[in-house]
Structure formats: C-alpha cells, structure tokens
PDB file of C-alpha atoms in Angstrom:
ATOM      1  CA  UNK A   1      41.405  54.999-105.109  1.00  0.00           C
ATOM      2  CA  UNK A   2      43.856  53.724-102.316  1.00  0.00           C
ATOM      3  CA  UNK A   3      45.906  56.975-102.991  1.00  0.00           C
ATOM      4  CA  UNK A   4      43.198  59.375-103.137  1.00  0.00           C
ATOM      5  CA  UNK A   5      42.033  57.992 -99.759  1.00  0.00           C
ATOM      6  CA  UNK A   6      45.084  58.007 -98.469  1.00  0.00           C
ATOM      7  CA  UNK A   7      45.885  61.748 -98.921  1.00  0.00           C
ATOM      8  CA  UNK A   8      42.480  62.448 -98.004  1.00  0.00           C
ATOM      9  CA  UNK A   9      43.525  61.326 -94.746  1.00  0.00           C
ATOM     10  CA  UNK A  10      46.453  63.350 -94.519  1.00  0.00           C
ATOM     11  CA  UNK A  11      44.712  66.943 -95.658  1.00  0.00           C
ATOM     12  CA  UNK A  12      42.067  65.917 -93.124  1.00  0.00           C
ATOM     13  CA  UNK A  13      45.111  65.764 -90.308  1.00  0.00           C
ATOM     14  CA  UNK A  14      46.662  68.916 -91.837  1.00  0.00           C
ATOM     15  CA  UNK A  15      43.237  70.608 -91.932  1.00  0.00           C
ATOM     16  CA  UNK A  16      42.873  70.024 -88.334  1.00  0.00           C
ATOM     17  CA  UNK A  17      46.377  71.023 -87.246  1.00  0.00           C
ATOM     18  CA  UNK A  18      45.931  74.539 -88.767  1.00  0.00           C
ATOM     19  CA  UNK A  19      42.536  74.686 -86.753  1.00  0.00           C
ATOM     20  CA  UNK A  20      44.684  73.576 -83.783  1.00  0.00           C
ATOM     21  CA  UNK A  21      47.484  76.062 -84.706  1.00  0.00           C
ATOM     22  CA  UNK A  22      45.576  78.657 -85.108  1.00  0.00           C
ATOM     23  CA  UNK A  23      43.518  78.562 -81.968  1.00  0.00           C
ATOM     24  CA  UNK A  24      47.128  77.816 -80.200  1.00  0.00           C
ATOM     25  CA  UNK A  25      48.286  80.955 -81.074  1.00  0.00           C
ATOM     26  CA  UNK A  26      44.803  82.816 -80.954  1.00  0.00           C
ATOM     27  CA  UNK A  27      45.009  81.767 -77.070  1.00  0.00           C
ATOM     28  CA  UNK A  28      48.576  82.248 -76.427  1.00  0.00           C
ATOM     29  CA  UNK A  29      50.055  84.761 -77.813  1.00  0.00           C
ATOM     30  CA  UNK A  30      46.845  87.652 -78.883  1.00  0.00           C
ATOM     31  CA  UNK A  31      44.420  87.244 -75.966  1.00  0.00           C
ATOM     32  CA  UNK A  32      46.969  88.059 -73.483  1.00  0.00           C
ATOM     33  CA  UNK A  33      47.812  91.067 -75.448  1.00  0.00           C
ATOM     34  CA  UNK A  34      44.442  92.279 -75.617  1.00  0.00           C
ATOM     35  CA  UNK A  35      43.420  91.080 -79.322  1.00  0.00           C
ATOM     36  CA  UNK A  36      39.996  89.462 -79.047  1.00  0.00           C
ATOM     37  CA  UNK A  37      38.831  90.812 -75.728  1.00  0.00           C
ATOM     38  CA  UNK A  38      35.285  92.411 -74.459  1.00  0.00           C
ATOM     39  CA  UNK A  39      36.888  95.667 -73.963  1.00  0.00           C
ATOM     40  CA  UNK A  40      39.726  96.054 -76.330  1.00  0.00           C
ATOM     41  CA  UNK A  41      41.762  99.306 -76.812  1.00  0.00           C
ATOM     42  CA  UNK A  42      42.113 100.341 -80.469  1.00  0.00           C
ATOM     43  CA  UNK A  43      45.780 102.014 -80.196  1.00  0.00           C
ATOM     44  CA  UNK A  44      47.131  99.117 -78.357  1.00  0.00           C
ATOM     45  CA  UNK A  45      44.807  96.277 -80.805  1.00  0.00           C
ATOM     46  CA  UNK A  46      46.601  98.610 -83.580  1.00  0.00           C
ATOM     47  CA  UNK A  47      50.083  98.333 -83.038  1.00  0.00           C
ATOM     48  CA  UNK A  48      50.154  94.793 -82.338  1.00  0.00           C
ATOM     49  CA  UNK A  49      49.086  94.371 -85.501  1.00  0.00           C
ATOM     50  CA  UNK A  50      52.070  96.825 -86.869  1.00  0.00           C
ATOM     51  CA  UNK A  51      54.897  95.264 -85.108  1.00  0.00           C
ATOM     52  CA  UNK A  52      53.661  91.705 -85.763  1.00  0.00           C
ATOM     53  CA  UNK A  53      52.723  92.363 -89.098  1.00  0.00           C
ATOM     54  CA  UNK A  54      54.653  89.723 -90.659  1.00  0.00           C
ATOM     55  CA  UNK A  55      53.554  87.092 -88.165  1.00  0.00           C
ATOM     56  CA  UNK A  56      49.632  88.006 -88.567  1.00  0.00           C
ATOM     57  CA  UNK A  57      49.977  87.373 -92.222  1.00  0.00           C
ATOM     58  CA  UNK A  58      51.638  83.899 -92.002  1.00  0.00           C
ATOM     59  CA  UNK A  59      49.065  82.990 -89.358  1.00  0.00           C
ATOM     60  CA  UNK A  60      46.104  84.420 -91.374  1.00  0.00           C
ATOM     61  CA  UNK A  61      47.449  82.450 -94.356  1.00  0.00           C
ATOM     62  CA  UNK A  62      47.987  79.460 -92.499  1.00  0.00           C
ATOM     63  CA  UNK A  63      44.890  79.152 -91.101  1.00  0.00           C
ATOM     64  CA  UNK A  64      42.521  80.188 -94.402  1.00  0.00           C
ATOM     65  CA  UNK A  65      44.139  79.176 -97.376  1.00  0.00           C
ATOM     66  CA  UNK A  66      46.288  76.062 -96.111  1.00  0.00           C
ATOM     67  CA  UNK A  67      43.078  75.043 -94.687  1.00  0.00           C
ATOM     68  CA  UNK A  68      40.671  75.707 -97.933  1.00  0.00           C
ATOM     69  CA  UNK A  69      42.875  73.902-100.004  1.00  0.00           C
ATOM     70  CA  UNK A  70      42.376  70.806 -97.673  1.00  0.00           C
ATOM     71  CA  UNK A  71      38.732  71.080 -98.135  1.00  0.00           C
ATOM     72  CA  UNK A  72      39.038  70.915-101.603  1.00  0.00           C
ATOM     73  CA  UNK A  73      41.417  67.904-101.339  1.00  0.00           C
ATOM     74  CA  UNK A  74      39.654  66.476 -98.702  1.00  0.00           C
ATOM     75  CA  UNK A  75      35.900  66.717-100.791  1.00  0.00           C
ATOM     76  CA  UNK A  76      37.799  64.851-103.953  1.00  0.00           C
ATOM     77  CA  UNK A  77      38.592  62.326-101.393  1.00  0.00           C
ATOM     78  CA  UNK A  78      35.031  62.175-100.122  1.00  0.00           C
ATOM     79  CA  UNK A  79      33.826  62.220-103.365  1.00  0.00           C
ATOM     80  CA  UNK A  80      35.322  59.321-104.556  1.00  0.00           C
ATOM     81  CA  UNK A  81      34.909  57.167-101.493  1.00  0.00           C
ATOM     82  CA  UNK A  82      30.746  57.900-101.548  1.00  0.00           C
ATOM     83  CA  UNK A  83      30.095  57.948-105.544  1.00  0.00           C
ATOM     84  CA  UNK A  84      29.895  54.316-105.873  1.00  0.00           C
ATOM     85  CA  UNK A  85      27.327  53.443-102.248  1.00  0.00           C
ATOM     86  CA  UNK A  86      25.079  56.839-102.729  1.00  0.00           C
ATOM     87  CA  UNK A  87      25.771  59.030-105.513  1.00  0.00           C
ATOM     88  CA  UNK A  88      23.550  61.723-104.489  1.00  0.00           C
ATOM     89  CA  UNK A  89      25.233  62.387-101.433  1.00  0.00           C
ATOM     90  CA  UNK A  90      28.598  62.402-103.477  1.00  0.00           C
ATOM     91  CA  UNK A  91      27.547  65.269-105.368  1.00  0.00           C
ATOM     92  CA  UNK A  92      26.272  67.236-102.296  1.00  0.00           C
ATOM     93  CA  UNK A  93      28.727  66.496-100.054  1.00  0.00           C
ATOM     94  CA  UNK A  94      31.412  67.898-103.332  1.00  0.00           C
ATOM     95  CA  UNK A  95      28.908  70.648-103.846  1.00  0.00           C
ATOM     96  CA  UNK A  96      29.136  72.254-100.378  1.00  0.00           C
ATOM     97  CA  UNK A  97      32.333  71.222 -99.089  1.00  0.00           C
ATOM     98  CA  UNK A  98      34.050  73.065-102.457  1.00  0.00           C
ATOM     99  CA  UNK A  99      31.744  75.895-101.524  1.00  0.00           C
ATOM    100  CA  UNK A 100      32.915  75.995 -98.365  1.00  0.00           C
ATOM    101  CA  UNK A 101      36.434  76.017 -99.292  1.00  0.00           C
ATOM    102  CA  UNK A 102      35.929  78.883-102.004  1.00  0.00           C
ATOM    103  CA  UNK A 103      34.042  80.557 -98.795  1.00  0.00           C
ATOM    104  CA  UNK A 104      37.409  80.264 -96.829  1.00  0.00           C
ATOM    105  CA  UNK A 105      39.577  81.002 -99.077  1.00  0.00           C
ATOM    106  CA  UNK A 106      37.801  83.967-100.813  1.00  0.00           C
ATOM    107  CA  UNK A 107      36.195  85.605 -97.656  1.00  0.00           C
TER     108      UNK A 107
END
C-alpha cells in the first residue's frame, strides 16, 4: 500500500507539471505568435503549425496522454487509499477519474 501511495504521489506531481508545461508554453511561445487569440489569422495560425510541426506533437502528447495515464495511476492510488474508510466513494471516485482519463486520452 506504502508503494502504491507513494507513486500516487509522484503521477500526481507529474500530472501537474504537464498542466504547468503546457500552459508554459501555451503562454510563451503560441500566444505571442498569434495561436489562441480573439482575432487570429488563419495563414499565419497555419504555418506555425507547419514549421513547428514536430514540436506541436510532442507538446500535444505531453500534455494528453502523459497526463491521462497519471489519472489512471493516480485513481489506483486513490482507490486503494479510500476502499477500506468509504467504499462507495472508492468506486466513484475510480469510476470517474478512469473516465476522465479515457476522456483525455481518447478525445
């Protein structure tokens, strides 16, 4: 249980640094080149995603799919830690928090 915990704790950290990552490079390196904004030029939106192709799809990746597999670490962990005080809420927090992760992931 003490090992389950523990790398519950650490997907939870990494889960959080890709949030962090990817709203790092969300706000430093596309909205100053237009990606995101009120008013956004299709040509230009366009090829920034050409040239950066490479980079868009380690981001993308990074931020949905290293992050869905935390949740579904991360609900084990939960899982485990609730099922013996409240059982119920074991099973619903599993229930959703896999959902969400299949949500991520798949979407």
């Amino acid at each position: 249980m003490k090992n389950l915990q523990r790398m519950g704790g650490i997907v939870a950290l990494i889960g959080a640094a890709t949030n962090l990552l990817g709203a790092a490079v969300y706000a430093a390196l596309l909205v100053p080149k237009g990606f995101g904004t009120t008013n956004p030029d299709p040509s230009r939106i366009v090829a920034l995603l050409a040239d950066n192709q490479a980079t868009m799809r380690l981001w993308l990746q990074i931020i949905w799919l290293a992050f869905g597999v935390c949740l579904i670490l991360l609900s084990l962990a939960l899982h485990e830690r609730l099922k013996v005080g409240s059982p119920a809420l074991a099973q619903a927090v599993a229930i959703f928090t896999v959902a969400w992760a299949v949500l991520v992931i798949v979407v």
